[in-house]
Amino acid sequence: MLVIVDTGCANLASVGFAFERLGVRPVITGDADTISKAERIILPGVGAMPYAMQALKTRGLVEVLRAYTRPLMGICLGMQMLFETSAEGGASGLGLIEGGIDLLDTDGKPAPHMGWNRLDNLADDPILAGISPGDYVYFVHSYAARVRSETIATSRYGQSFSAIVRRGNIYGCQFHPERSGKVGAQILQNFLKVET
Amino acid sequence: MLARRIIPCLDVRGGRVVKGVQFRDHIDVGSILDLALKYRDAGADELVFYDITASVDARTISPDWISKVSHLLDIPFCVAGGINSVQSARARLEAGADKISVNSPALMRPELIDELSAAFGSQCIVVGVDSFEDTDTHTYRVKSHTGAAAATLDTGRFTLDWVQEAVGRGAGEIVLNCMNQDGVRKGYDIAQLKAVREICPVPLIASGGAGTVSHFEDVFKLADVDGALAASVFHKNILPIPSLKADLKAKNIEIRI
């Protein structure tokens, strides 16, 4: 069973629809027991990190997610929540990946970073099966993880940053695969095939 | 590199997509879901749905078709039309819209922008600005309630001031509809867009006037906008999106093919 964690953020429906287009009907829930038993988890998120982390705390989900060992994918703010800290409001994250999220230095370009940008520096990873350097995905964000040892794909807007990170069974996508056309659908399909 | 966005705009009235000329004389161009699919398949980077009569009729658009569109689309889309509260915005975002755009209600009560960006984050709050050039005074000014000619009001605001205020209040993107150009396919208002680009630190989308490939080339190269919105050239198949995008890419504009 695929579970989408109800983070109280407003884009849950579109993430769920993306999996339905792949023929999978996910369960959207904030219930700790259901989440801890899930085969795979999607942690979506839009908005501000302090608010989103507070929503997880209120639902008693911080420890549940920290203890989860099967495949988990954080999307956009959900990816940023995987880290220890964020420059956004000085928030603490789940700490599943070491380090922090920084404000993206756009080098004078308009912010937030919004639109279709290229994936590059792709690692040999099952989540990237069928994906080529230069493929476009859809980003909307102001904060980002710098390129680091967990980075398996980068993108560039003013500076290079982590487009996808992986640590063990924990994946994070800074972009929105649910809104990234065929490329995004392929990544979600790959996530469904990652071995538990 | 971030790609420049090509954005078909679907004006919605009474559950159908319509198109007017200079905000008047609307004709039916098809069903919402059929056109959403058509433009997705053609390679649109994003879609915008405007319920053009919502503010005029003092009602807001239905989340019903938003959910259907969200189910269908694997590209982002924005909805607009009479959204005047956190509650009405939430209903649309929860139905699956990626962004919401506000126009007339924000002019009537600018605090709405602060409330929406605090609740959902700036990244999904778009402010649409209907701007016209007062050719007597050579100033750009803002109109509201442009969905019906009889209801349209001159707000007395200057466009550059309003854009700065909207961004300061938390707008994450500005769509500038240049009214002198709308629906006449004579080209985007480059001078006005350049003036707004200079003071706009968030993504800026050009709207109004697209007729040829060179109009798109000019607006990206000369006004440095992040995206270009158009309706009639796409609805009437004057510029099919695949060939438009190929032509722009050939002119060294970063475009997602």
XYZ file of C-alpha atoms in Angstrom:
453
model
C 0.000 0.000 0.000
C 1.204 3.452 -0.970
C 0.488 6.142 1.587
C 0.590 9.884 0.989
C 1.178 11.599 4.304
C -1.480 14.215 5.017
C 0.770 17.098 6.015
C -2.089 19.576 6.101
C -0.645 21.162 2.956
C -2.908 21.914 0.053
C -1.396 19.917 -2.840
C -2.257 16.423 -1.633
C -4.853 15.872 -4.340
C -2.512 16.452 -7.277
C 0.087 14.038 -5.891
C -2.621 11.406 -5.428
C -3.942 11.986 -8.964
C -0.440 11.454 -10.392
C -0.337 7.950 -8.919
C -3.881 7.249 -10.093
C -2.692 8.032 -13.629
C -0.140 5.250 -13.060
C -2.913 2.873 -12.023
C -2.203 3.006 -8.271
C -4.729 4.248 -5.752
C -2.842 5.728 -2.800
C -4.210 6.235 0.709
C -3.998 9.831 1.887
C -3.877 9.883 5.671
C -2.384 11.494 8.749
C -2.949 8.336 10.823
C 0.307 7.247 12.481
C -0.537 3.537 12.517
C -1.458 3.408 8.817
C 1.667 5.356 7.891
C 4.028 3.140 9.911
C 2.623 0.026 8.183
C 2.735 1.453 4.650
C 4.745 -0.285 1.941
C 5.903 3.079 0.605
C 5.393 6.649 1.673
C 5.168 9.953 -0.145
C 5.773 13.027 1.990
C 4.375 15.951 -0.022
C 4.538 19.565 0.940
C 4.080 23.113 -0.178
C 4.276 26.305 1.837
C 6.596 27.155 4.695
C 8.784 24.689 6.593
C 8.001 25.828 10.183
C 4.269 25.489 9.523
C 4.642 22.092 7.843
C 6.841 20.638 10.603
C 4.371 21.890 13.206
C 1.632 20.040 11.302
C 3.664 16.799 11.515
C 4.253 17.320 15.248
C 0.579 18.019 15.888
C -0.317 14.749 14.133
C 2.333 12.844 16.121
C 4.129 11.856 12.901
C 7.701 13.011 13.522
C 8.791 9.827 15.321
C 6.755 7.623 12.969
C 8.594 9.020 9.942
C 12.001 8.891 11.677
C 11.470 5.214 12.470
C 10.201 4.273 8.986
C 12.600 2.013 7.045
C 10.809 1.258 3.749
C 10.969 3.551 0.673
C 9.989 7.134 1.386
C 9.964 10.020 -1.063
C 9.741 13.637 0.014
C 8.498 16.046 -2.654
C 9.422 19.747 -2.729
C 8.952 20.992 0.847
C 8.602 17.322 1.789
C 12.175 16.810 0.570
C 13.418 19.768 2.591
C 11.749 18.326 5.691
C 14.005 15.258 5.412
C 16.999 17.368 6.470
C 18.080 18.450 9.958
C 17.482 22.159 9.632
C 16.242 24.837 7.248
C 17.197 28.468 6.864
C 13.478 29.077 6.399
C 12.303 30.366 9.776
C 15.181 28.475 11.465
C 13.045 25.336 11.375
C 14.165 21.857 12.449
C 13.356 19.032 10.059
C 13.078 15.268 10.457
C 16.856 14.791 10.407
C 16.765 11.716 8.143
C 19.536 13.305 6.076
C 22.323 15.266 7.732
C 22.747 18.950 7.069
C 20.553 21.876 6.267
C 18.492 23.615 3.616
C 19.700 27.022 2.454
C 18.080 29.955 0.696
C 18.712 29.457 -3.025
C 21.043 32.199 -4.276
C 19.487 32.961 -7.669
C 22.283 35.363 -8.657
C 19.833 38.174 -9.305
C 17.353 36.089 -11.285
C 13.669 36.244 -10.298
C 12.765 34.292 -7.168
C 11.157 31.908 -6.393
C 12.752 29.496 -8.897
C 9.578 28.658 -10.805
C 9.220 26.651 -13.995
C 10.780 23.848 -16.035
C 14.479 23.261 -15.535
C 16.965 20.547 -16.502
C 18.181 17.580 -14.526
C 21.914 17.021 -14.728
C 24.766 14.990 -13.188
C 22.558 11.918 -12.938
C 23.842 9.109 -10.755
C 23.334 5.469 -11.685
C 20.275 4.913 -9.516
C 17.062 2.913 -10.066
C 14.930 6.004 -9.399
C 16.512 7.559 -12.522
C 15.862 4.629 -14.860
C 14.791 6.015 -18.249
C 15.770 9.590 -17.319
C 18.402 11.419 -19.391
C 20.595 14.427 -18.604
C 18.815 17.558 -19.810
C 15.314 16.241 -19.152
C 13.043 18.985 -17.846
C 11.086 18.871 -14.588
C 8.889 21.473 -12.895
C 10.276 23.407 -9.914
C 8.682 25.890 -7.519
C 10.878 26.788 -4.546
C 12.981 29.460 -2.847
C 15.115 27.184 -0.633
C 17.274 24.232 -1.670
C 19.832 21.658 -0.535
C 23.312 22.368 -1.879
C 25.031 19.645 -3.909
C 26.254 17.007 -1.427
C 27.167 13.339 -1.124
C 23.474 12.297 -1.174
C 22.807 14.227 -4.417
C 21.884 11.925 -7.316
C 20.711 14.658 -9.729
C 21.382 18.382 -9.851
C 19.758 21.387 -11.445
C 21.021 24.947 -11.826
C 19.385 28.326 -11.223
C 21.940 30.920 -10.219
C 23.793 28.049 -8.534
C 23.785 24.266 -8.734
C 21.603 22.581 -6.151
C 20.244 19.122 -5.322
C 17.318 18.222 -7.572
C 17.141 14.662 -6.199
C 18.796 13.229 -3.102
C 18.947 9.663 -1.859
C 20.086 8.184 1.390
C 19.279 4.463 1.569
C 15.519 4.131 1.195
C 14.960 7.847 1.639
C 14.485 9.879 -1.553
C 13.841 13.563 -1.995
C 12.746 15.463 -5.126
C 13.024 19.240 -5.010
C 10.759 19.492 -8.079
C 7.169 18.320 -8.496
C 7.167 14.935 -10.293
C 3.360 15.011 -10.258
C 3.510 18.095 -12.503
C 6.584 17.186 -14.577
C 4.973 15.464 -17.527
C 6.306 12.108 -18.715
C 9.655 12.612 -16.956
C 7.964 13.070 -13.591
C 5.646 10.123 -14.200
C 8.685 7.933 -14.959
C 10.321 8.912 -11.661
C 7.147 8.127 -9.709
C 6.865 4.815 -11.564
C 10.484 4.048 -10.667
C 9.758 4.831 -7.019
C 6.924 2.293 -7.049
C 9.441 -0.339 -8.196
C 12.169 0.430 -5.644
C 12.640 -2.715 -3.576
C 11.340 -2.606 -0.045
C 18.846 26.620 -17.497
C 15.305 27.531 -16.639
C 13.071 27.272 -19.689
C 10.838 30.146 -20.771
C 7.228 29.082 -20.354
C 4.541 28.987 -23.052
C 1.181 29.305 -21.326
C -2.172 28.948 -23.071
C -4.856 30.881 -21.260
C -8.350 29.470 -21.136
C -11.043 32.013 -20.334
C -13.910 30.135 -18.737
C -17.504 31.298 -18.740
C -20.458 29.136 -17.809
C -18.327 25.978 -17.741
C -17.008 26.482 -21.309
C -13.854 28.036 -22.707
C -14.485 31.322 -24.498
C -12.385 33.993 -26.144
C -13.054 37.705 -26.500
C -11.340 40.575 -28.273
C -10.172 43.363 -25.964
C -12.226 41.746 -23.191
C -15.517 41.863 -25.200
C -17.520 39.843 -27.737
C -16.839 36.348 -26.418
C -17.177 33.260 -28.595
C -17.238 29.605 -27.495
C -14.035 27.684 -28.294
C -14.614 24.333 -26.596
C -14.919 22.299 -23.404
C -12.539 22.792 -20.474
C -11.299 19.190 -20.327
C -10.904 18.774 -24.114
C -8.774 21.901 -24.367
C -6.748 21.047 -21.251
C -5.820 17.718 -22.849
C -5.165 19.246 -26.245
C -2.718 21.785 -24.831
C -1.027 19.262 -22.529
C -0.391 17.007 -25.514
C 0.829 19.929 -27.625
C 3.575 20.674 -25.073
C 2.163 23.615 -23.108
C 4.337 24.333 -20.062
C 1.463 25.443 -17.892
C -2.213 26.354 -18.233
C -4.173 29.230 -16.777
C -7.929 29.095 -16.332
C -9.672 32.420 -15.801
C -13.306 32.494 -14.829
C -13.768 35.846 -16.475
C -17.181 36.590 -15.067
C -16.663 35.497 -11.452
C -15.773 38.916 -10.036
C -18.380 40.638 -12.129
C -21.105 38.241 -10.990
C -19.880 38.346 -7.357
C -19.324 34.592 -7.191
C -16.321 32.325 -7.295
C -15.445 29.480 -9.599
C -16.391 25.923 -8.812
C -13.697 23.520 -7.470
C -15.591 20.803 -9.309
C -13.930 21.087 -12.714
C -10.613 22.010 -11.058
C -10.442 18.531 -9.594
C -11.184 16.982 -12.996
C -8.489 19.082 -14.652
C -5.987 18.207 -11.917
C -6.706 14.523 -12.375
C -6.040 14.808 -16.080
C -3.028 17.104 -16.233
C 0.621 16.269 -15.560
C 1.668 19.895 -16.014
C 0.982 22.753 -13.585
C -2.070 24.932 -13.842
C -3.339 28.091 -12.243
C -6.928 29.088 -11.600
C -8.335 32.565 -11.263
C -11.680 34.188 -10.861
C -13.258 35.908 -7.891
C -11.031 34.270 -5.264
C -11.478 36.659 -2.369
C -10.600 34.774 0.829
C -8.249 32.176 2.295
C -11.200 29.821 2.373
C -12.064 30.153 -1.321
C -8.372 29.811 -2.222
C -7.996 26.703 -0.071
C -10.940 25.003 -1.797
C -9.263 25.479 -5.175
C -5.791 24.385 -4.065
C -7.222 21.341 -2.311
C -9.128 20.471 -5.494
C -5.727 20.225 -7.178
C -4.851 23.631 -8.620
C -1.135 24.398 -8.332
C -1.517 28.144 -8.125
C -4.283 30.630 -7.643
C -4.385 34.032 -9.256
C -6.127 37.041 -7.773
C -6.958 40.292 -9.485
C -10.050 42.406 -8.728
C -10.510 41.202 -5.105
C -6.885 42.082 -4.332
C -7.409 45.569 -5.731
C -10.435 46.012 -3.503
C -8.644 44.619 -0.444
C -4.845 44.347 -0.885
C -4.453 42.566 2.492
C -5.872 39.518 0.701
C -2.421 38.950 -0.849
C -0.765 38.935 2.609
C -3.367 36.502 3.922
C -3.005 34.103 0.997
C 0.799 34.073 1.001
C 0.855 33.529 4.777
C -1.560 30.609 4.458
C -0.118 28.849 1.387
C 3.290 30.391 0.664
C 4.142 32.947 -2.016
C 4.986 30.247 -4.546
C 1.340 29.545 -5.337
C 0.006 33.121 -5.172
C -0.169 34.877 -8.526
C -1.392 38.436 -8.890
C -2.939 39.262 -12.247
C -2.779 42.910 -13.275
C -4.935 44.338 -16.066
C -2.965 47.351 -17.173
C -3.545 49.952 -19.880
C -1.421 52.760 -21.197
C -2.999 56.149 -20.784
C -1.672 57.574 -24.034
C -2.445 61.172 -22.958
C -0.216 61.048 -19.900
C 2.060 58.147 -20.980
C 1.448 56.325 -17.744
C 0.429 52.717 -17.094
C -2.667 52.290 -14.963
C -4.645 49.391 -13.523
C -8.224 48.413 -14.256
C -10.409 45.979 -12.341
C -13.476 43.871 -13.138
C -12.427 43.521 -16.771
C -14.545 40.385 -17.343
C -17.381 42.511 -18.730
C -16.911 45.833 -20.461
C -19.773 47.538 -18.633
C -18.379 46.641 -15.194
C -14.748 47.594 -15.825
C -13.355 50.173 -13.402
C -10.316 52.401 -13.558
C -8.750 51.834 -10.132
C -6.713 55.022 -10.214
C -3.627 52.959 -9.381
C -0.384 53.130 -11.314
C 0.762 49.751 -12.595
C 4.364 49.956 -11.375
C 3.229 50.954 -7.868
C 0.679 48.173 -7.707
C 3.137 45.489 -8.887
C 5.632 46.562 -6.213
C 2.956 46.575 -3.550
C 1.679 43.138 -4.604
C 5.189 41.633 -4.470
C 5.807 43.291 -1.099
C 2.624 41.693 0.208
C 3.715 38.226 -0.917
C 2.825 37.698 -4.577
C 5.042 34.932 -5.988
C 4.363 35.725 -9.638
C 2.892 38.585 -11.648
C 0.820 38.163 -14.812
C 0.685 41.473 -16.653
C -2.236 41.738 -19.066
C -1.562 44.674 -21.347
C -5.093 45.686 -22.251
C -4.286 47.887 -25.240
C -2.871 44.755 -26.885
C -5.339 42.080 -25.797
C -6.781 39.858 -28.512
C -5.524 42.015 -31.408
C -2.374 39.956 -32.164
C -0.138 42.973 -32.838
C 2.559 41.888 -30.402
C 3.202 42.087 -26.680
C 3.602 45.546 -25.142
C 7.383 45.332 -24.883
C 7.883 48.843 -23.475
C 5.415 48.268 -20.672
C 6.711 44.771 -19.891
C 10.293 46.060 -19.760
C 9.238 48.773 -17.322
C 7.547 46.209 -15.073
C 10.407 43.697 -15.420
C 12.820 46.277 -14.009
C 10.928 46.578 -10.747
C 9.564 43.015 -10.468
C 11.806 40.584 -8.501
C 9.428 37.613 -8.880
C 8.587 35.680 -12.071
C 6.785 37.863 -14.622
C 4.387 36.527 -17.236
C 3.458 38.583 -20.313
C -0.126 38.571 -21.533
C -1.943 40.290 -24.364
C -1.066 40.716 -28.026
C 0.633 37.504 -29.176
C 0.196 36.920 -32.908
C 3.426 35.613 -34.421
C 6.548 33.671 -33.452
C 8.556 36.898 -33.475
C 6.218 38.395 -30.868
C 7.211 35.563 -28.525
C 10.873 35.914 -29.462
C 10.753 39.653 -28.742
C 9.011 39.332 -25.400
C 11.586 36.816 -24.147
C 14.649 38.537 -25.597
C 13.684 42.188 -25.105
C 11.445 42.164 -22.028
C 13.123 39.154 -20.335
C 9.826 37.735 -19.076
C 9.698 34.246 -17.569
C 6.653 33.151 -19.496
C 4.329 34.252 -22.253
C 0.609 33.746 -22.057
C -1.673 33.705 -25.075
C -5.140 32.556 -26.016
C -6.467 33.296 -29.496
C -3.346 32.218 -31.416
C -3.635 28.823 -29.747
C -7.429 28.490 -29.791
C -7.555 29.398 -33.494
C -4.509 27.248 -34.247
C -2.687 30.200 -35.770
C 0.471 29.167 -33.899
C 0.519 25.446 -33.061
C 2.534 25.060 -29.843
C 4.959 22.369 -31.149
C 6.097 24.497 -34.096
C 6.147 27.694 -31.979
C 8.414 25.992 -29.437
C 10.681 24.532 -32.127
C 10.999 27.958 -33.779
C 11.842 29.665 -30.476
C 14.415 27.010 -29.623
C 16.009 27.549 -33.050
C 16.321 31.232 -32.095
C 18.386 30.259 -29.040
C 15.644 30.732 -26.486
C 15.663 28.145 -23.705
C 12.496 26.133 -24.372
C 11.282 22.764 -23.134
C 10.595 20.557 -26.152
